PDB file of C-alpha atoms in Angstrom:
ATOM      1  CA  MET A 163       0.000   0.000   0.000  1.00  0.00           C
ATOM      2  CA  VAL A 164       1.367   3.412  -0.944  1.00  0.00           C
ATOM      3  CA  GLY A 165       0.051   6.936  -0.704  1.00  0.00           C
ATOM      4  CA  GLY A 166       0.406  10.412   0.598  1.00  0.00           C
ATOM      5  CA  ALA A 167       1.253  13.787  -0.883  1.00  0.00           C
ATOM      6  CA  PRO A 168       4.441  12.799  -2.752  1.00  0.00           C
ATOM      7  CA  LEU A 169       2.793   9.861  -4.544  1.00  0.00           C
ATOM      8  CA  ASN A 170      -0.026   9.460  -7.040  1.00  0.00           C
ATOM      9  CA  GLU A 171      -2.050   6.697  -8.677  1.00  0.00           C
ATOM     10  CA  GLU A 172       0.288   6.622 -11.678  1.00  0.00           C
ATOM     11  CA  PHE A 173       3.196   5.711  -9.381  1.00  0.00           C
ATOM     12  CA  PHE A 174       1.019   3.092  -7.649  1.00  0.00           C
ATOM     13  CA  THR A 175       0.264   1.474 -11.004  1.00  0.00           C
ATOM     14  CA  ALA A 176       3.878   1.626 -12.160  1.00  0.00           C
ATOM     15  CA  ILE A 177       5.267  -0.218  -9.136  1.00  0.00           C
ATOM     16  CA  GLY A 178       2.397  -2.700  -8.828  1.00  0.00           C
ATOM     17  CA  THR A 179       1.371  -2.250  -5.194  1.00  0.00           C
ATOM     18  CA  ASP A 180      -1.911  -3.624  -3.870  1.00  0.00           C
ATOM     19  CA  ASP A 181      -3.496  -0.250  -3.094  1.00  0.00           C
ATOM     20  CA  TYR A 182      -3.069   3.500  -3.316  1.00  0.00           C
ATOM     21  CA  CYS A 183      -4.451   5.747  -0.575  1.00  0.00           C
ATOM     22  CA  ARG A 184      -4.661   9.520  -0.760  1.00  0.00           C
ATOM     23  CA  ASP A 185      -4.115   9.982   2.988  1.00  0.00           C
ATOM     24  CA  ASP A 186      -3.609   8.188   6.285  1.00  0.00           C
ATOM     25  CA  ALA A 187      -7.328   7.927   7.055  1.00  0.00           C
ATOM     26  CA  GLY A 188      -7.912   6.209   3.721  1.00  0.00           C
ATOM     27  CA  ALA A 189      -5.002   3.875   4.415  1.00  0.00           C
ATOM     28  CA  VAL A 190      -6.550   2.807   7.712  1.00  0.00           C
ATOM     29  CA  GLU A 191      -9.888   1.975   6.077  1.00  0.00           C
ATOM     30  CA  THR A 192      -8.183   0.163   3.199  1.00  0.00           C
ATOM     31  CA  ALA A 193      -6.053  -1.877   5.600  1.00  0.00           C
ATOM     32  CA  LYS A 194      -9.175  -2.859   7.572  1.00  0.00           C
ATOM     33  CA  GLU A 195     -10.832  -4.050   4.364  1.00  0.00           C
ATOM     34  CA  HIS A 196      -7.792  -6.163   3.452  1.00  0.00           C
ATOM     35  CA  VAL A 197      -7.708  -7.775   6.897  1.00  0.00           C
ATOM     36  CA  LEU A 198     -11.429  -8.543   6.797  1.00  0.00           C
ATOM     37  CA  CYS A 199     -11.140 -10.069   3.327  1.00  0.00           C
ATOM     38  CA  LYS A 200      -8.277 -12.222   4.502  1.00  0.00           C
ATOM     39  CA  HIS A 201     -10.459 -13.496   7.338  1.00  0.00           C
ATOM     40  CA  ASN A 202     -13.510 -13.951   5.075  1.00  0.00           C
ATOM     41  CA  ARG A 203     -15.570 -11.234   6.727  1.00  0.00           C
ATOM     42  CA  THR A 204     -17.401  -8.500   4.861  1.00  0.00           C
ATOM     43  CA  LYS A 205     -18.218  -5.741   7.378  1.00  0.00           C
ATOM     44  CA  VAL A 206     -15.758  -3.138   8.662  1.00  0.00           C
ATOM     45  CA  ASP A 207     -16.300  -2.535  12.405  1.00  0.00           C
TER      46      ASP A 207
END
């Protein structure tokens, strides 16, 4: 997962990461979704 002011979606695509997040709050929500998927759950608490 990459993100933040110095990075953009083009960079994310070029390096092949799993996700791009615009800010830290988005990164937290995205990380929660990944963890829930890994554990076969669908709802973010």
